[in-house]
XYZ file of C-alpha atoms in Angstrom:
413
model
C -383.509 -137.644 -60.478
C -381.224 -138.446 -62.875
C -377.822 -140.219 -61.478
C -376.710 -142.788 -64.381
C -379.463 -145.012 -62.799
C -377.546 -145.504 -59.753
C -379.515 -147.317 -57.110
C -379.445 -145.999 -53.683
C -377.497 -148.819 -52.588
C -374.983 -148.296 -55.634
C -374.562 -144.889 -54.273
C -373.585 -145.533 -50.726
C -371.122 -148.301 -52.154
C -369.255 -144.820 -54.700
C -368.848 -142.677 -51.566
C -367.690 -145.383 -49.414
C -364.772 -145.776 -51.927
C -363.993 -142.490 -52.167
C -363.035 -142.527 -48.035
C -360.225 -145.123 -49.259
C -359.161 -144.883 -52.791
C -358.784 -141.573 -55.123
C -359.996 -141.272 -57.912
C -358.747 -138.551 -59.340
C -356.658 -140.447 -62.006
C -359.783 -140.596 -63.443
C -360.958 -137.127 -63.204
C -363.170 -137.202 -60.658
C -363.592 -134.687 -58.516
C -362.985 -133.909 -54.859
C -366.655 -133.321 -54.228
C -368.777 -136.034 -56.061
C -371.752 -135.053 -56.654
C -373.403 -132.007 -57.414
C -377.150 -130.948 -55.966
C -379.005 -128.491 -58.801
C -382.332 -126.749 -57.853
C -383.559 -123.371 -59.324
C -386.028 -122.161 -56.787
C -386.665 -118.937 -59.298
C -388.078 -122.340 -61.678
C -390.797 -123.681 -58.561
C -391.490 -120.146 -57.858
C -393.360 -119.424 -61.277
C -394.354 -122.872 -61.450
C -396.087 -122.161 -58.456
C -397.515 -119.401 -59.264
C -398.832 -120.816 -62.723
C -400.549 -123.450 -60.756
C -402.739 -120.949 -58.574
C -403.098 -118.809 -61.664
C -404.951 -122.010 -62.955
C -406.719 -122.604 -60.029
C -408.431 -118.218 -59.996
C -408.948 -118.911 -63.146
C -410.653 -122.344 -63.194
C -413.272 -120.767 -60.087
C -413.876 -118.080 -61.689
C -414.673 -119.743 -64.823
C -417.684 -122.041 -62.829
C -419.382 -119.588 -60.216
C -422.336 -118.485 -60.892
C -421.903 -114.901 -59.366
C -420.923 -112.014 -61.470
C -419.509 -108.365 -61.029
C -422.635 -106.169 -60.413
C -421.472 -102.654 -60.291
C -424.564 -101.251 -57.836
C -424.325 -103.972 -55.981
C -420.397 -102.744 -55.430
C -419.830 -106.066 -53.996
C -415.969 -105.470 -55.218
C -413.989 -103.021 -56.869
C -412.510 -104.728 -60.366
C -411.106 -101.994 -61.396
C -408.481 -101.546 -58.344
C -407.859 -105.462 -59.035
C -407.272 -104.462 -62.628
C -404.551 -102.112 -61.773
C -403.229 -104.168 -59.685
C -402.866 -107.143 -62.285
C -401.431 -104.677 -65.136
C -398.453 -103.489 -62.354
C -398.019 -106.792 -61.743
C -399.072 -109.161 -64.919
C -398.416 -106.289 -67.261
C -402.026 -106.634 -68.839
C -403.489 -103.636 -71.153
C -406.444 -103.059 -68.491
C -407.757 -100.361 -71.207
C -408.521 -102.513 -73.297
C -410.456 -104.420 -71.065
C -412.307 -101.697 -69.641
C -413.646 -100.905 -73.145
C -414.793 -104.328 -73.511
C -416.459 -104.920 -69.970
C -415.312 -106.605 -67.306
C -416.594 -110.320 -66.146
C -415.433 -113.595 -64.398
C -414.415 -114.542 -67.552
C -412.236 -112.049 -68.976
C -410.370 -112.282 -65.260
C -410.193 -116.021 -65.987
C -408.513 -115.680 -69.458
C -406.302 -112.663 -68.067
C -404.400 -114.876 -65.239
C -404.333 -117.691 -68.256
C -402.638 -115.374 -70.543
C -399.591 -115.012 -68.084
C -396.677 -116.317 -69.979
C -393.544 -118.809 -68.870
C -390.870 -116.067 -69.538
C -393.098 -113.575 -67.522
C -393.647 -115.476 -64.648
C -389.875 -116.106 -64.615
C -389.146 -112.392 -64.733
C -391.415 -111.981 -61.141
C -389.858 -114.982 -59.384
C -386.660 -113.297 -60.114
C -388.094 -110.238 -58.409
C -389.518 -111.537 -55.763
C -386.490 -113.672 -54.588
C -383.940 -111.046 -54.448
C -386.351 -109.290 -51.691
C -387.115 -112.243 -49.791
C -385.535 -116.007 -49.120
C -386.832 -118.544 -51.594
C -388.034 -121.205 -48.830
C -390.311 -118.634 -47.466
C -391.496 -117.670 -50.674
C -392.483 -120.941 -51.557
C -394.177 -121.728 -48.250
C -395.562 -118.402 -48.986
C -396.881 -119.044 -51.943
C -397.991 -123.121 -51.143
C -400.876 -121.200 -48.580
C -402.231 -118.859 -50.805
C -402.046 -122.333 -53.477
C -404.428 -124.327 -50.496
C -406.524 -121.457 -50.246
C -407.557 -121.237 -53.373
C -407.766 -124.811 -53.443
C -410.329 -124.775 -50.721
C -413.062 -122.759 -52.781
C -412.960 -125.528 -55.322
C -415.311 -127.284 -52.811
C -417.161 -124.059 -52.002
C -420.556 -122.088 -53.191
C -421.069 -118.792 -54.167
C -421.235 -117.365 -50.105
C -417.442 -116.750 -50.362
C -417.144 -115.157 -53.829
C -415.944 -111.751 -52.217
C -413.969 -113.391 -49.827
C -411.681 -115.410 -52.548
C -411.628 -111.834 -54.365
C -410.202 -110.597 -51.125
C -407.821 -113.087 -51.544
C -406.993 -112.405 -55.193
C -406.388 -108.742 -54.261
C -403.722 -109.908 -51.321
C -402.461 -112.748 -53.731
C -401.235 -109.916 -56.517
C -399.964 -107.812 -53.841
C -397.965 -110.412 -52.837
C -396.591 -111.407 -56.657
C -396.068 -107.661 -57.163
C -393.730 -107.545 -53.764
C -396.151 -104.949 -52.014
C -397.034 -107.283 -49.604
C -393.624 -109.102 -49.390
C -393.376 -108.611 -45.646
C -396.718 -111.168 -45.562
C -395.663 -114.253 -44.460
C -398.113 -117.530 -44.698
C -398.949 -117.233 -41.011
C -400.505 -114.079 -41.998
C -401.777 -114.746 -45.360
C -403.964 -117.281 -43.557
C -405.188 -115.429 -40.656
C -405.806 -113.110 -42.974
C -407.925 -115.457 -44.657
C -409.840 -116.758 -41.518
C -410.270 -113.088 -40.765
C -412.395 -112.487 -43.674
C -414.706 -115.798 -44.116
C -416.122 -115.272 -40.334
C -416.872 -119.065 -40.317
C -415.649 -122.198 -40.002
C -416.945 -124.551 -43.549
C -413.944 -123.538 -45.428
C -410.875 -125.432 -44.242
C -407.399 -125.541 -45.724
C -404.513 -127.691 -45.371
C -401.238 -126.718 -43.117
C -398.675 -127.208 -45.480
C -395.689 -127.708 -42.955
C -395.789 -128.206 -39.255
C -392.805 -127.569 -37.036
C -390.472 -130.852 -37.488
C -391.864 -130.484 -41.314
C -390.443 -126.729 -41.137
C -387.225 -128.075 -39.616
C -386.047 -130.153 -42.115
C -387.104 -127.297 -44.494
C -384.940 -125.173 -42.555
C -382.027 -127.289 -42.119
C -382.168 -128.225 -45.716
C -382.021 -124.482 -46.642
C -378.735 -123.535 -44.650
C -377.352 -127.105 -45.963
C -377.362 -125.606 -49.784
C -376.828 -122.100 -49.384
C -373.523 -123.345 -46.865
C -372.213 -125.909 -49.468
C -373.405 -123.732 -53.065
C -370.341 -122.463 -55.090
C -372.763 -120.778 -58.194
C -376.221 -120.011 -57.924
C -378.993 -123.261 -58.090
C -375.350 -125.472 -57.563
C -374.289 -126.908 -54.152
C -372.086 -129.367 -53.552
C -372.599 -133.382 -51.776
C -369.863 -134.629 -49.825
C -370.798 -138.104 -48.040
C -373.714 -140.776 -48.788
C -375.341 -139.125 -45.426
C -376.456 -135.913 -46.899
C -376.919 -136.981 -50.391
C -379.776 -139.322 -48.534
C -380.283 -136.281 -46.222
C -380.839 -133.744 -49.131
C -383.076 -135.865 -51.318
C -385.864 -137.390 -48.175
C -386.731 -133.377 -47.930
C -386.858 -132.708 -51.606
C -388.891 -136.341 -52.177
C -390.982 -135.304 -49.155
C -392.040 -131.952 -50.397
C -392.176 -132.250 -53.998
C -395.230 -130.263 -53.666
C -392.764 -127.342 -52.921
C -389.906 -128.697 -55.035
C -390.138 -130.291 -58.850
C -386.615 -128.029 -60.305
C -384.048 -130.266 -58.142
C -381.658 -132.645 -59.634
C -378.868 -134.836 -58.178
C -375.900 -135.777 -60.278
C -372.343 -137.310 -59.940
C -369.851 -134.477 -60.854
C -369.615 -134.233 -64.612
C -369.563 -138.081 -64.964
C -368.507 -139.687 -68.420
C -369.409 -143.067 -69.664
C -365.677 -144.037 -68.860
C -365.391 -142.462 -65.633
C -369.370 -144.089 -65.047
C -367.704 -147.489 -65.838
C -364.579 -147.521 -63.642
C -367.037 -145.729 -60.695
C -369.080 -148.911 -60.812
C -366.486 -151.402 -61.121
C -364.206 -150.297 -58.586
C -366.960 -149.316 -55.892
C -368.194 -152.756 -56.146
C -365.024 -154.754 -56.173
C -364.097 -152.183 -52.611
C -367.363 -153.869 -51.261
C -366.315 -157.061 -51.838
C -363.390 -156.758 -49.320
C -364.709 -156.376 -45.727
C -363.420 -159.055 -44.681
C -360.021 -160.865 -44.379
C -361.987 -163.968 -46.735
C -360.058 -164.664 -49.895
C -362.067 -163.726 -52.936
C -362.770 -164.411 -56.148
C -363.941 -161.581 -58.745
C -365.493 -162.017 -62.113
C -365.400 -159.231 -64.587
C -367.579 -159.267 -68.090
C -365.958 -156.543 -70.426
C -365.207 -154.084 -67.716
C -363.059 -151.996 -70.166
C -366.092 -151.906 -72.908
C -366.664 -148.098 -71.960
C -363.156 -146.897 -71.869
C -360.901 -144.514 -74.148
C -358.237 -146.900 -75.814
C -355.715 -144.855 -73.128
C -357.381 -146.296 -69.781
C -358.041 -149.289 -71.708
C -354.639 -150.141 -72.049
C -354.356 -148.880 -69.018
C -357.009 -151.182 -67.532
C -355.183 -154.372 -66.159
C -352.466 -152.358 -64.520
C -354.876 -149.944 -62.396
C -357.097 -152.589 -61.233
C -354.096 -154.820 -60.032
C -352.670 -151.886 -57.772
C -356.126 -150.693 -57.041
C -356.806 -154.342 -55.692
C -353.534 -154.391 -54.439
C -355.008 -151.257 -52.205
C -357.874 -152.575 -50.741
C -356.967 -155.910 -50.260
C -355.566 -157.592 -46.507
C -352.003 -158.608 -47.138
C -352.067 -162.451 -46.685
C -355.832 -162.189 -48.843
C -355.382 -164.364 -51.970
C -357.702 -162.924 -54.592
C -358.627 -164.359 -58.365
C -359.330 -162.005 -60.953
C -361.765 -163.846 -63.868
C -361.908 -161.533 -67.098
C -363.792 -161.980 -70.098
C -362.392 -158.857 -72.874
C -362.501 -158.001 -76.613
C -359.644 -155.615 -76.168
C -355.798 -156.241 -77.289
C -355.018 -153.979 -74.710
C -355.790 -156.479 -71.647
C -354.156 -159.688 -73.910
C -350.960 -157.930 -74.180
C -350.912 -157.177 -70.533
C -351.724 -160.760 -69.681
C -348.925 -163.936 -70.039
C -350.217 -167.087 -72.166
C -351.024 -169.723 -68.800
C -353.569 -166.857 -67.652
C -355.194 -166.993 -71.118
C -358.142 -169.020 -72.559
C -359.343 -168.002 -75.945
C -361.949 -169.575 -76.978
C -361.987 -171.175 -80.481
C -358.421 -170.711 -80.971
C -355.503 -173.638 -81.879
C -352.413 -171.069 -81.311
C -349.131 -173.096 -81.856
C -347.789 -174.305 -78.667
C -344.965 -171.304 -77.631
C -347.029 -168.465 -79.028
C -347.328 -165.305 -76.367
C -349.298 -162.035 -77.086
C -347.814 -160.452 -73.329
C -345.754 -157.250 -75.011
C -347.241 -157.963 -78.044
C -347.852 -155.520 -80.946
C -351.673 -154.354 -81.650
C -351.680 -156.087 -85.125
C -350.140 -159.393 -83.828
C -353.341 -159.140 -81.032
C -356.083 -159.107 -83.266
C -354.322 -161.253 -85.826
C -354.012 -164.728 -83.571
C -355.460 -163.563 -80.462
C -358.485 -162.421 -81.805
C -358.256 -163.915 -85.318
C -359.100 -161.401 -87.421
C -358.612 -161.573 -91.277
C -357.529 -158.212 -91.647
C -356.813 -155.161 -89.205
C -358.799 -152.684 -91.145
C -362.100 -151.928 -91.840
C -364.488 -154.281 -94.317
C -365.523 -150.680 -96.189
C -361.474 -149.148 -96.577
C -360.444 -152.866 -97.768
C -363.518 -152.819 -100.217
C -362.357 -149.672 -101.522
C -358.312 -150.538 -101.667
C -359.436 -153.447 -103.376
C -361.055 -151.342 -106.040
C -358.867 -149.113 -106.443
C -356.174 -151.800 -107.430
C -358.936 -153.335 -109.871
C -359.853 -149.972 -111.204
C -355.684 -148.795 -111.764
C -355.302 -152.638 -113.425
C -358.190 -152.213 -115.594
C -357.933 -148.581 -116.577
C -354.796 -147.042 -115.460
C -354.925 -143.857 -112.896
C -357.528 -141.787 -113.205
C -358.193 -138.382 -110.842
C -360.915 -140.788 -108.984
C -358.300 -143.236 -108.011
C -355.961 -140.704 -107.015
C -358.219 -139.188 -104.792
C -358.859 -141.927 -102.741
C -355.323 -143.350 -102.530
C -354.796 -139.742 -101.330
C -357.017 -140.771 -97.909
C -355.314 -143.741 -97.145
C -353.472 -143.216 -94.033
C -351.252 -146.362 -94.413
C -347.769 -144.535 -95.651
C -346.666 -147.983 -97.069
C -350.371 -149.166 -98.827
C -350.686 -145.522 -100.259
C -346.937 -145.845 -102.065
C -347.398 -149.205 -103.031
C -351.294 -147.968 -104.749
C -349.732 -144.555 -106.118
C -346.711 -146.951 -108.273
C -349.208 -148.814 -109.494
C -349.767 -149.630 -112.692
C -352.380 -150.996 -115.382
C -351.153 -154.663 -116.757
């Protein structure tokens, strides 16, 4: 579940600040998160996987189709499978019929296929029951796994009520039936399979059902409001992952910026439950921001602080930055740069970008090592050789009006 590797605990701390600050400065949205989950997706998964299993028992009984025995009728399963797989049965008529051409036919069911009858089948009957649906005929056919030959007609039985099923002829079965149905036949009691719900288990299905289909704006989207049913929501999809493996939780179109402030902010909001002064340490917490909410930064966390905070609280705000940005929003006596001698009067608060990263962050030049390689060859070239269309051409990408003049009235000594 992919949520910017937010802990549980990280998660709780996001929606707790979203009762008392908004973040909508920063785009966020008034619902949160978003829950995904494309049921159509677990629906031919699920079919895939019994698919394997027919075709995996099939593959290692010993018993075969014997025509005067007329111990069952492949043909009628044939034409069942080509309504509902779309398989050329013709074709395998001429070529005889045996375990193992069944085997390789529900193999040869394709992804896009199996898509196209999940679709079908879930705009004729609710997706939760389909699934649960589907899960009993999946345990049946898990329990001949463990089985001899005895109940080869009876799992052909089941075959014939499994494609009736998948080809919505048998939509109005329900897994209460499908495994009666299945008791029915076997007569005794050596084949056992697994319940897979009981009533509280079906409860929380249920109530998880009505939860996304009350709170979905588009189809496979619904929306999470509070910590309580994001924790709500993903205990019933963890608990039956055997039913769901499509579901995804995600903040609401979260960017790396928007990620950043998020964390920072939630955390800081924890910090101040109780009337305690504190004292708050922050490594580089503009590193992800555009340049706009980076020089933005120092502002919004002093009146988001401001906020939060009890009026006679005292709070100390520690910050360790590489941006001009937060040095030009910060007076000299609050700042400590380390392996700097600046002359004793010098400020950077209201200072320019260039004067910033000239003392502040002592930079030799405020462009980049690869432009000043090339200006400087360009000069050398223009010296050496007078202009040439090469020169010209990259004087005409310098976007420095006053370097690009200076370059262009240049000339050879």
């Amino acid at each position: 579940m992919a949520r910017k590797d937010f802990s549980n605990g990280q998660i709780n701390l996001c929606f707790n600040l979203f009762k008392k600050y908004n973040m909508t400065r920063y785009g966020m949205k008034d619902v949160p998160m978003k829950g995904r989950f494309y049921p159509q997706d677990d629906i031919a998964k699920k079919i895939n996987k019994i698919n394997n299993n027919i075709s995996n028992y099939l593959e290692i009984t010993r018993v075969d189709y014997d025509k005067d025995k007329g111990e069952f009728d492949y043909i009628l399963l044939l034409n069942e499978l080509e309504e509902c797989f779309g398989i050329d049965k013709y074709n395998i008529i001429d070529n005889g019929i045996n375990n193992k051409v069944l085997a390789s036919l529900f193999l040869s069911v394709k992804n896009d296929k199996l898509k196209n009858i999940s679709e079908k089948i879930i705009l004729k009957k609710d997706y939760l029951d389909v699934l649960l649906d589907l899960d009993a005929f999946y345990s049946i056919f898990i329990s001949f796994s463990n089985s001899n030959d005895k109940h080869y007609s009876v799992f052909f039985r089941m075959i014939e009520n499994y494609v009736r099923y998948i080809n919505t002829d048998y939509i109005n079965l329900d897994r209460f039936m499908i495994i009666d149905k299945f008791y029915d036949m076997i007569k005794i009691d050596d084949l056992n399979i697994y319940e897979a719900v009981n009533d509280n288990d079906l409860y929380e299905l249920t109530q998880a059902y009505y939860f996304i289909n009350k709170n979905s704006e588009s189809r496979g989207e619904f929306n999470i409001s509070s910590y309580q049913e994001f924790i709500g929501i993903q205990e019933v999809f963890t608990k039956f992952s055997n039913l769901f493996s499509s579901f995804d939780i995600k903040w609401n179109g979260i960017s790396s910026g928007q990620y950043s402030m998020l964390t920072l902010f939630s955390r800081i909001n924890s910090e101040f439950n109780s009337n305690n002064d504190v004292i708050i340490i922050i490594d580089e917490g503009e590193v992800n921001l555009h340049p706009e909410w980076q020089r933005t930064y120092i502002s919004d966390l002093i009146d988001f602080i401001m906020s939060i905070k009890e009026e006679k609280q005292q709070v100390k705000l520690i910050l360790t930055s590489h941006s001009p940005f937060v040095l030009s929003d910060l007076p000299m006596p609050s700042i400590n740069i380390v392996g700097s001698d600046f002359e004793d009067g010098t400020s950077l608060f209201g200072a320019n970008i260039y004067d910033i990263y000239n003392k502040g962050f002592m930079l030799e030049k405020t462009v980049g090592q690869f432009s000043y390689g090339k200006i400087e060859e360009i000069i050398k070239s223009i010296k050496n050789n007078g202009h040439n269309p090469e020169t010209d051409k990259l004087i005409s990408l310098i976007g420095d009006k006053f370097i690009k003049d200076i370059l262009s009235n240049l000339d050879s000594d």
